[in-house]
Short mmCIF file of C-alpha atoms and ligand atoms in Angstrom, two decimals:
data_model
loop_
_atom_site.label_atom_id
_atom_site.label_comp_id
_atom_site.label_asym_id
_atom_site.label_seq_id
_atom_site.Cartn_x
_atom_site.Cartn_y
_atom_site.Cartn_z
CA UNK Y 1 21.99 163.31 387.67
CA UNK Y 2 25.52 164.00 385.77
CA UNK Y 3 27.74 161.39 384.64
CA UNK Y 4 31.53 161.60 383.85
CA UNK Y 5 30.55 161.62 380.09
CA UNK Y 6 28.44 164.32 379.81
CA UNK Y 7 29.01 167.64 377.87
CA UNK Y 8 26.10 170.58 377.94
CA UNK Y 9 26.78 172.71 374.95
CA UNK Y 10 25.24 175.72 375.48
CA UNK Y 11 23.71 178.81 373.34
CA UNK Y 12 24.71 177.66 370.44
CA UNK Y 13 22.58 178.36 367.04
CA UNK Y 14 21.54 174.41 366.35
CA UNK Y 15 20.48 172.92 363.02
CA UNK Y 16 17.92 171.37 363.15
CA UNK Y 17 16.89 167.80 360.87
CA UNK Y 18 14.47 169.77 359.47
CA UNK Y 19 16.57 172.25 358.18
CA UNK Y 20 15.63 175.18 360.81
CA UNK Y 21 17.98 176.37 363.01
CA UNK Y 22 17.37 177.20 367.11
CA UNK Y 23 19.53 179.15 369.82
CA UNK Y 24 19.66 176.25 372.49
CA UNK Y 25 21.36 173.79 374.54
CA UNK Y 26 22.81 170.28 373.45
CA UNK Y 27 23.10 167.61 376.22
CA UNK Y 28 25.29 164.55 375.96
CA UNK Y 29 25.85 161.72 377.24
CA UNK Y 30 27.66 157.99 377.15
CA UNK Y 31 28.29 159.19 373.28
CA UNK Y 32 24.79 160.27 372.69
CA UNK Y 33 22.74 163.25 372.63
CA UNK Y 34 19.99 163.12 375.27
CA UNK Y 35 18.44 166.16 374.86
CA UNK Y 36 17.87 168.90 372.17
CA UNK Y 37 16.24 172.32 373.88
CA UNK Y 38 16.30 175.99 374.10
CA UNK Y 39 17.78 175.95 377.63
CA UNK Y 40 19.09 172.47 379.74
CA UNK Y 41 20.30 172.68 383.78
CA UNK Y 42 24.00 173.18 383.61
CA UNK Y 43 23.95 171.06 386.51
CA UNK Y 44 22.73 167.79 384.16
CA UNK Y 45 26.89 168.43 382.35
CA UNK Y 46 30.02 167.82 383.89
CA UNK Y 47 31.56 169.67 380.75
CA UNK Y 48 30.04 172.82 379.75
CA UNK Y 49 30.93 174.64 376.72
CA UNK Y 50 29.41 178.29 376.21
CA UNK Y 51 29.11 178.64 372.53
CA UNK Y 52 26.97 181.17 371.82
CA UNK Y 53 27.58 183.07 368.58
CA UNK Y 54 28.38 179.98 367.38
CA UNK Y 55 26.85 177.70 364.70
CA UNK Y 56 26.53 173.42 365.61
CA UNK Y 57 26.16 171.10 363.01
CA UNK Y 58 26.65 167.27 362.97
CA UNK Y 59 30.01 165.94 362.09
CA UNK Y 60 31.11 165.81 358.34
CA UNK Y 61 30.98 162.20 357.36
CA UNK Y 62 33.50 162.13 354.42
CA UNK Y 63 32.79 159.28 352.48
CA UNK Y 64 35.77 159.19 349.98
CA UNK Y 65 39.75 159.83 351.17
CA UNK Y 66 42.83 158.16 350.74
CA UNK Y 67 44.58 158.07 353.98
CA UNK Y 68 47.70 156.10 352.18
CA UNK Y 69 48.04 153.24 355.05
CA UNK Y 70 49.75 151.47 355.42
CA UNK Y 71 52.13 151.62 352.94
CA UNK Y 72 52.39 155.14 351.52
CA UNK Y 73 52.58 156.63 354.74
CA UNK Y 74 55.51 159.39 353.50
CA UNK Y 75 52.38 161.27 352.31
CA UNK Y 76 49.79 160.57 354.93
CA UNK Y 77 48.98 158.40 358.10
CA UNK Y 78 45.61 156.86 359.95
CA UNK Y 79 46.87 159.58 362.85
CA UNK Y 80 47.36 162.43 360.50
CA UNK Y 81 44.68 162.24 358.23
CA UNK Y 82 42.44 161.88 361.54
CA UNK Y 83 43.90 164.67 363.09
CA UNK Y 84 43.66 166.71 360.17
CA UNK Y 85 40.03 165.39 360.06
CA UNK Y 86 39.29 166.66 363.96
CA UNK Y 87 40.36 169.98 362.46
CA UNK Y 88 38.12 170.12 359.56
CA UNK Y 89 35.11 168.89 361.89
CA UNK Y 90 35.08 165.56 359.65
CA UNK Y 91 34.10 163.30 362.75
CA UNK Y 92 33.80 159.82 360.28
CA UNK Y 93 35.65 158.73 356.83
CA UNK Y 94 34.98 156.09 354.22
CA UNK Y 95 38.79 155.23 352.93
CA UNK Y 96 39.83 153.84 349.55
CA UNK Y 97 41.64 150.64 349.33
CA UNK Y 98 44.43 151.89 347.06
CA UNK Y 99 46.82 151.91 349.75
CA UNK Y 100 49.94 148.88 349.81
CA UNK Y 101 48.87 146.67 349.78
CA UNK Y 102 45.47 147.01 347.96
CA UNK Y 103 42.62 146.16 350.46
CA UNK Y 104 41.14 143.65 348.46
CA UNK Y 105 40.60 140.88 350.70
CA UNK Y 106 39.04 140.60 354.35
CA UNK Y 107 42.66 139.94 356.11
CA UNK Y 108 43.71 144.09 354.30
CA UNK Y 109 40.44 145.26 355.79
CA UNK Y 110 41.22 143.90 358.91
CA UNK Y 111 44.42 145.27 358.92
CA UNK Y 112 42.98 148.79 358.22
CA UNK Y 113 40.71 148.15 360.70
CA UNK Y 114 43.08 147.70 363.41
CA UNK Y 115 45.84 150.25 362.35
CA UNK Y 116 42.43 152.78 363.00
CA UNK Y 117 41.31 151.61 366.33
CA UNK Y 118 44.73 152.24 367.46
CA UNK Y 119 45.28 155.51 365.85
CA UNK Y 120 42.44 157.51 364.91
CA UNK Y 121 40.86 160.25 366.45
CA UNK Y 122 37.51 159.96 364.28
CA UNK Y 123 35.17 157.03 363.31
CA UNK Y 124 36.13 154.97 360.17
CA UNK Y 125 35.08 153.22 357.86
CA UNK Y 126 36.98 151.42 354.59
CA UNK Y 127 35.48 150.19 350.90
CA UNK Y 128 36.69 147.41 349.71
CA UNK Y 129 38.62 147.19 346.54
CA UNK Y 130 37.57 145.41 343.44
CA UNK Y 131 40.41 143.40 341.26
CA UNK Y 132 39.65 140.96 338.02
CA UNK Y 133 39.94 137.86 340.52
CA UNK Y 134 38.66 139.10 343.89
CA UNK Y 135 34.54 138.26 343.75
CA UNK Y 136 34.71 136.20 346.81
CA UNK Y 137 36.41 138.54 349.02
CA UNK Y 138 33.65 141.64 347.56
CA UNK Y 139 30.85 139.24 348.53
CA UNK Y 140 31.91 138.14 352.28
CA UNK Y 141 33.94 141.31 353.42
CA UNK Y 142 32.67 142.97 356.76
CA UNK Y 143 32.15 145.41 357.64
CA UNK Y 144 32.41 147.56 354.61
CA UNK Y 145 30.50 150.81 353.11
CA UNK Y 146 31.10 149.09 349.59
CA UNK Y 147 32.77 147.93 346.86
CA UNK Y 148 34.99 150.90 344.98
CA UNK Y 149 35.82 150.23 341.45
CA UNK Y 150 38.01 152.13 339.71
CA UNK Y 151 36.93 151.72 335.96
CA UNK Y 152 39.72 153.77 334.95
CA UNK Y 153 42.39 155.98 336.03
CA UNK Y 154 44.34 153.57 337.59
CA UNK Y 155 46.62 151.15 337.12
CA UNK Y 156 47.82 147.44 338.63
CA UNK Y 157 45.21 145.42 339.63
CA UNK Y 158 42.41 147.57 341.09
CA UNK Y 159 42.27 148.46 337.39
CA UNK Y 160 38.92 147.66 336.11
CA UNK Y 161 38.37 148.76 332.75
CA UNK Y 162 36.16 145.84 330.50
CA UNK Y 163 32.80 145.29 330.96
CA UNK Y 164 32.38 141.69 331.34
CA UNK Y 165 34.45 142.06 334.46
CA UNK Y 166 32.56 144.78 335.80
CA UNK Y 167 29.81 142.76 334.83
CA UNK Y 168 30.24 140.29 337.31
CA UNK Y 169 30.95 142.42 339.76
CA UNK Y 170 27.24 143.98 339.18
CA UNK Y 171 25.79 140.36 338.54
CA UNK Y 172 26.69 139.32 342.13
CA UNK Y 173 25.57 139.74 345.60
CA UNK Y 174 23.72 143.08 346.39
CA UNK Y 175 25.99 145.75 348.56
CA UNK Y 176 26.71 149.45 347.20
CA UNK Y 177 29.14 149.68 344.71
CA UNK Y 178 30.78 152.76 344.16
CA UNK Y 179 32.44 153.88 341.10
CA UNK Y 180 35.93 156.02 339.92
CA UNK Y 181 34.24 156.30 336.27
CA UNK Y 182 36.43 157.67 333.74
CA UNK Y 183 36.99 155.43 330.52
CA UNK Y 184 40.85 153.82 330.46
CA UNK Y 185 40.54 153.58 326.72
CA UNK Y 186 39.83 157.38 325.94
CA UNK Y 187 42.35 157.88 328.55
CA UNK Y 188 45.34 155.88 326.80
CA UNK Y 189 43.80 157.08 323.21
CA UNK Y 190 44.29 160.84 324.41
CA UNK Y 191 47.47 160.41 326.38
CA UNK Y 192 49.01 159.43 323.04
CA UNK Y 193 47.71 162.03 321.30
CA UNK Y 194 49.20 164.62 323.51
CA UNK Y 195 52.29 163.15 324.55
CA UNK Y 196 54.62 165.59 325.05
CA UNK Y 197 53.20 168.60 326.63
CA UNK Y 198 54.14 169.18 329.99
CA UNK Y 199 52.01 171.82 330.66
CA UNK Y 200 49.31 170.27 333.32
CA UNK Y 201 46.48 172.19 331.97
CA UNK Y 202 46.54 169.33 329.52
CA UNK Y 203 45.42 167.08 332.18
CA UNK Y 204 42.15 167.93 331.81
CA UNK Y 205 42.06 167.71 328.07
CA UNK Y 206 43.38 164.14 328.25
CA UNK Y 207 40.88 163.07 331.16
CA UNK Y 208 38.37 165.28 329.25
CA UNK Y 209 34.83 165.23 329.93
CA UNK Y 210 34.33 162.64 327.49
CA UNK Y 211 36.18 159.57 329.04
CA UNK Y 212 34.31 160.77 332.40
CA UNK Y 213 30.63 160.20 330.64
CA UNK Y 214 31.45 157.21 328.77
CA UNK Y 215 32.26 155.43 332.21
CA UNK Y 216 28.70 156.40 333.98
CA UNK Y 217 27.30 155.75 331.30
CA UNK Y 218 28.34 152.20 331.19
CA UNK Y 219 28.05 151.64 335.41
CA UNK Y 220 24.60 153.41 334.82
CA UNK Y 221 23.44 150.82 332.19
CA UNK Y 222 25.14 147.74 334.19
CA UNK Y 223 23.51 149.32 337.38
CA UNK Y 224 20.08 148.84 335.75
CA UNK Y 225 20.97 145.33 334.27
CA UNK Y 226 20.68 144.03 337.61
CA UNK Y 227 19.31 146.86 339.77
CA UNK Y 228 22.28 147.07 341.64
CA UNK Y 229 23.21 150.14 343.96
CA UNK Y 230 25.18 152.21 342.28
CA UNK Y 231 27.16 155.31 343.99
CA UNK Y 232 29.11 157.89 341.37
CA UNK Y 233 31.66 159.09 343.21
CA UNK Y 234 33.31 162.48 342.77
CA UNK Y 235 31.20 163.33 339.26
CA UNK Y 236 32.98 166.39 338.03
CA UNK Y 237 30.82 167.05 334.45
CA UNK Y 238 28.01 169.24 333.00
CA UNK Y 239 27.69 165.55 331.01
CA UNK Y 240 27.26 163.56 333.85
CA UNK Y 241 24.56 165.14 335.59
CA UNK Y 242 22.74 166.01 332.68
CA UNK Y 243 22.77 161.85 332.23
CA UNK Y 244 21.65 161.80 335.88
CA UNK Y 245 19.08 164.89 335.71
CA UNK Y 246 16.82 162.82 332.44
CA UNK Y 247 17.05 159.94 334.10
CA UNK Y 248 18.31 158.59 337.33
CA UNK Y 249 17.58 154.89 338.83
CA UNK Y 250 16.12 155.48 342.26
CA UNK Y 251 19.25 153.27 343.69
CA UNK Y 252 21.86 155.14 342.10
CA UNK Y 253 23.94 158.06 344.18
CA UNK Y 254 26.16 160.59 343.11
CA UNK Y 255 28.46 162.95 344.85
CA UNK Y 256 30.63 165.87 343.91
CA UNK Y 257 33.85 167.13 345.62
CA UNK Y 258 34.26 171.04 346.85
CA UNK Y 259 36.74 171.25 344.12
CA UNK Y 260 34.84 170.43 341.46
CA UNK Y 261 32.38 172.97 342.72
CA UNK Y 262 34.76 176.21 343.39
CA UNK Y 263 37.80 175.10 341.17
CA UNK Y 264 37.96 174.63 337.40
CA UNK Y 265 40.87 175.04 335.16
CA UNK Y 266 41.71 177.92 335.62
CA UNK Y 267 43.75 176.53 338.30
CA UNK Y 268 46.66 175.72 336.77
CA UNK Y 269 47.90 178.86 336.23
CA UNK Y 270 48.14 179.49 339.37
CA UNK Y 271 48.46 176.76 341.31
CA UNK Y 272 49.94 174.70 338.90
CA UNK Y 273 50.23 170.28 339.08
CA UNK Y 274 49.02 171.23 343.11
CA UNK Y 275 45.53 171.40 340.85
CA UNK Y 276 46.38 167.98 339.07
CA UNK Y 277 43.69 165.41 340.04
CA UNK Y 278 41.77 162.41 338.89
CA UNK Y 279 38.72 163.32 337.13
CA UNK Y 280 39.99 166.37 336.60
CA UNK Y 281 39.25 169.92 336.87
CA UNK Y 282 36.67 171.07 334.62
CA UNK Y 283 35.34 174.57 333.23
CA UNK Y 284 33.52 177.24 334.77
CA UNK Y 285 30.42 176.21 332.87
CA UNK Y 286 30.66 172.63 334.83
CA UNK Y 287 31.06 174.04 337.83
CA UNK Y 288 27.86 175.78 337.45
CA UNK Y 289 25.83 173.04 336.14
CA UNK Y 290 27.36 170.59 339.38
CA UNK Y 291 26.10 173.55 341.79
CA UNK Y 292 22.35 173.31 340.24
CA UNK Y 293 22.59 169.68 340.48
CA UNK Y 294 23.40 169.59 343.85
CA UNK Y 295 21.10 172.33 344.80
CA UNK Y 296 18.37 169.95 343.02
CA UNK Y 297 19.37 166.92 344.48
CA UNK Y 298 20.44 165.37 341.16
CA UNK Y 299 24.04 165.00 343.14
CA UNK Y 300 23.14 164.25 346.35
CA UNK Y 301 26.07 164.63 348.85
CA UNK Y 302 29.90 165.87 348.93
CA UNK Y 303 32.97 163.94 349.25
CA UNK Y 304 36.49 165.49 349.49
CA UNK Y 305 38.75 162.90 347.57
CA UNK Y 306 41.63 163.86 350.22
CA UNK Y 307 44.57 162.50 347.97
CA UNK Y 308 47.66 164.09 349.39
CA UNK Y 309 51.17 163.97 347.36
CA UNK Y 310 54.88 165.11 348.86
CA UNK Y 311 55.15 168.55 347.08
CA UNK Y 312 58.36 166.79 346.31
CA UNK Y 313 56.21 164.89 343.96
CA UNK Y 314 54.58 167.57 342.93
CA UNK Y 315 57.31 169.48 342.21
CA UNK Y 316 57.95 166.86 338.80
CA UNK Y 317 57.35 167.70 335.71
CA UNK Y 318 53.95 166.71 334.31
CA UNK Y 319 53.29 163.95 333.14
CA UNK Y 320 54.75 162.84 335.60
CA UNK Y 321 53.74 164.08 338.73
CA UNK Y 322 50.51 162.15 340.62
CA UNK Y 323 47.15 163.11 340.77
CA UNK Y 324 44.96 164.43 343.98
CA UNK Y 325 45.03 167.07 346.75
CA UNK Y 326 44.28 167.06 349.93
CA UNK Y 327 40.89 167.97 351.33
CA UNK Y 328 39.14 167.31 355.10
CA UNK Y 329 40.58 170.34 356.67
CA UNK Y 330 39.36 172.67 354.19
CA UNK Y 331 35.74 171.17 352.86
CA UNK Y 332 33.60 172.20 355.71
CA UNK Y 333 34.82 176.05 355.66
CA UNK Y 334 35.08 175.71 352.22
CA UNK Y 335 31.09 174.95 351.49
CA UNK Y 336 30.03 177.24 354.19
CA UNK Y 337 31.76 180.24 352.89
CA UNK Y 338 29.95 179.06 349.46
CA UNK Y 339 26.96 178.95 351.74
CA UNK Y 340 27.54 182.69 353.64
CA UNK Y 341 27.88 184.07 349.59
CA UNK Y 342 24.55 182.49 348.75
CA UNK Y 343 25.10 180.15 346.62
CA UNK Y 344 23.75 177.53 349.21
CA UNK Y 345 21.68 177.38 352.36
CA UNK Y 346 23.97 176.29 355.48
CA UNK Y 347 21.21 173.50 356.24
CA UNK Y 348 21.54 172.26 352.82
CA UNK Y 349 25.52 172.04 353.49
CA UNK Y 350 24.24 169.57 356.46
CA UNK Y 351 22.58 167.90 354.53
CA UNK Y 352 24.82 167.39 351.47
CA UNK Y 353 27.91 167.29 353.94
CA UNK Y 354 26.58 164.55 356.99
CA UNK Y 355 22.81 163.33 356.29
CA UNK Y 356 22.64 162.38 353.27
CA UNK Y 357 25.53 160.40 353.63
CA UNK Y 358 24.59 158.81 356.20
CA UNK Y 359 21.66 157.80 354.54
CA UNK Y 360 22.87 156.39 351.74
CA UNK Y 361 25.68 154.46 353.14
CA UNK Y 362 22.68 153.23 355.65
CA UNK Y 363 25.09 154.23 358.78
CA UNK Y 364 23.00 154.19 362.13
CA UNK Y 365 22.19 157.23 364.13
CA UNK Y 366 24.31 159.86 362.47
CA UNK Y 367 23.70 162.90 360.50
CA UNK Y 368 21.36 164.80 362.50
CA UNK Y 369 21.29 166.99 366.29
CA UNK Y 370 18.64 165.04 367.73
CA UNK Y 371 18.25 162.50 371.08
CA UNK Y 372 19.46 159.07 370.20
CA UNK Y 373 21.90 160.23 367.43
CA UNK Y 374 25.23 159.66 368.48
CA UNK Y 375 27.22 163.45 370.27
CA UNK Y 376 29.64 163.65 366.84
CA UNK Y 377 29.25 167.36 366.47
CA UNK Y 378 30.86 170.41 365.41
CA UNK Y 379 30.42 174.40 366.76
CA UNK Y 380 31.85 176.38 363.65
CA UNK Y 381 32.03 180.08 363.51
CA UNK Y 382 30.63 182.22 360.83
CA UNK Y 383 30.62 185.16 361.64
CA UNK Y 384 34.86 185.83 360.99
CA UNK Y 385 36.80 184.85 358.38
CA UNK Y 386 40.72 183.32 358.51
CA UNK Y 387 43.03 182.16 355.43
CA UNK Y 388 44.13 178.91 354.25
CA UNK Y 389 47.80 178.80 355.67
CA UNK Y 390 50.09 175.91 354.83
CA UNK Y 391 52.25 176.71 357.90
CA UNK Y 392 48.72 175.51 360.69
CA UNK Y 393 47.75 171.99 358.13
CA UNK Y 394 47.61 169.08 360.13
CA UNK Y 395 47.96 167.27 356.74
CA UNK Y 396 50.90 165.37 356.34
CA UNK Y 397 51.33 166.25 353.03
CA UNK Y 398 51.95 170.32 354.23
CA UNK Y 399 50.03 172.01 351.17
CA UNK Y 400 46.12 172.92 350.05
CA UNK Y 401 45.12 173.81 346.57
CA UNK Y 402 42.89 176.51 348.77
CA UNK Y 403 46.41 178.29 350.68
CA UNK Y 404 45.20 181.96 350.29
CA UNK Y 405 41.63 181.62 350.50
CA UNK Y 406 39.89 183.58 353.26
CA UNK Y 407 37.08 181.21 354.58
CA UNK Y 408 34.98 181.24 357.06
CA UNK Y 409 32.94 178.33 358.94
CA UNK Y 410 35.75 177.29 360.28
CA UNK Y 411 35.46 174.70 363.01
CA UNK Y 412 36.04 175.89 366.72
CA UNK Y 413 35.38 172.87 368.26
CA UNK Y 414 34.72 168.94 367.36
CA UNK Y 415 33.35 166.31 369.37
CA UNK Y 416 33.91 163.26 368.43
CA UNK Y 417 31.11 160.61 370.58
CA UNK Y 418 30.51 163.03 373.41
CA UNK Y 419 34.35 163.69 373.34
CA UNK Y 420 36.25 167.00 372.32
CA UNK Y 421 38.65 166.18 370.00
CA UNK Y 422 39.40 169.60 368.48
CA UNK Y 423 39.09 172.51 370.29
CA UNK Y 424 40.58 176.36 369.61
CA UNK Y 425 43.71 174.80 367.19
CA UNK Y 426 44.47 172.01 369.56
CA UNK Y 427 43.69 167.84 368.77
CA UNK Y 428 43.36 166.23 371.84
CA UNK Y 429 45.03 163.27 370.38
CA UNK Y 430 43.76 161.01 373.49
CA UNK Y 431 40.22 160.58 372.03
CA UNK Y 432 39.68 157.27 369.62
CA UNK Y 433 37.16 157.53 367.01
CA UNK Y 434 35.09 153.79 366.53
CA UNK Y 435 34.65 151.72 363.50
CA UNK Y 436 31.60 152.65 361.39
CA UNK Y 437 28.50 150.14 361.25
CA UNK Y 438 26.52 150.08 357.96
CA UNK Y 439 23.23 148.58 356.90
O1 DOR M 501 43.29 162.42 342.05
C1 DOR M 501 42.99 160.60 342.67
N1 DOR M 501 44.11 160.95 343.20
N2 DOR M 501 42.25 160.59 341.78
C2 DOR M 501 42.13 159.34 342.38
O2 DOR M 501 40.74 158.75 342.54
C3 DOR M 501 43.00 158.89 343.36
C4 DOR M 501 43.85 159.47 344.40
C5 DOR M 501 44.92 159.45 344.65
O3 DOR M 501 44.75 158.28 345.15
O4 DOR M 501 46.31 159.85 344.69
#
């Protein structure tokens, strides 16, 4: 029986939940995957995609992005960012609270959810941000993947750099706490030591490995004290990876960004302040240790920390330049190119960018190509290479730290809830994602 919402993807190399692959067909109906088999009759579907030669993956779930709406829409907004997601194979995202107003109340969370419902072409979820004053909001806000805590590298209300205030948050409730772990006291002190230096490379010395390690140690201490679910955002140093390798409580997870895996401090010489982010890029040694930790399961998954700023902002002189770089359009090709280079396997990329994220955040029915799961899918081309080109980017900021990089694994078709949201360069702006739920 065919139905108006049914889609048949025919002849793809399908990455299966057990990590193996199979050339075959996938049938979706009413937003869900209903069948995965070597061959499914074309009569079963109203729309058919010939996917021969392409690889089918579960859609990417990007668990750390900054999409700037409301308040900073001159950098990015939920529509442009979600189009960039569709192009990058990202079918769901978890967004951070440092918008204007800050997402620190149920009202602000509801406002974001409403905006997203009206304009996001992919699925969405929003963190609630911790301040020293909003504990009641943190306990009750819903739906949210968790509480975002900036232990450092932030100013204003969202900065939580006092152990006592952090302790109060870890002590109450049981929802996930996601920390940006950098020690603000150390950063402040080193800012003074390095004052007057305008070479952006000094950013990695000011916010050094030790600043990250100190904050991660404190977060782990508080998490152990209360056995509180902790997630360490964008882990960037060998020292933190080694710390977790020695002793990682079962209730702790960690993520790494593609840029902390494949870029390092040498990038300042080529792209200057475009390489400036928090936590900063590190050394080639850190790259290698992070890769190994990811392969060994010490680090659980990948997030982009998509943090767009305009080129005009980035053209100022360090330290007046904002930290952050966009990522949702390039993360999957960057990781799949690494897989083609032998750094990991394609099925590991699927785990790190989709399955493990769904598990860690308790997002039901996502992150695997199996009947009953949501039809959030991406077809990628692992046979051809194409460079990252500024003029092809959909992010409003209009640049990428990877411009000129020749990558493979570019999405050809992205599917959200059984609907084609991106196909060969074009976004279907009529598609709407849905609010994610968290168990
Ligand atoms: O580099 C960064 N930029 N790191 C963050 O944690 C925040 C982000 C932003 O919002 O610009």
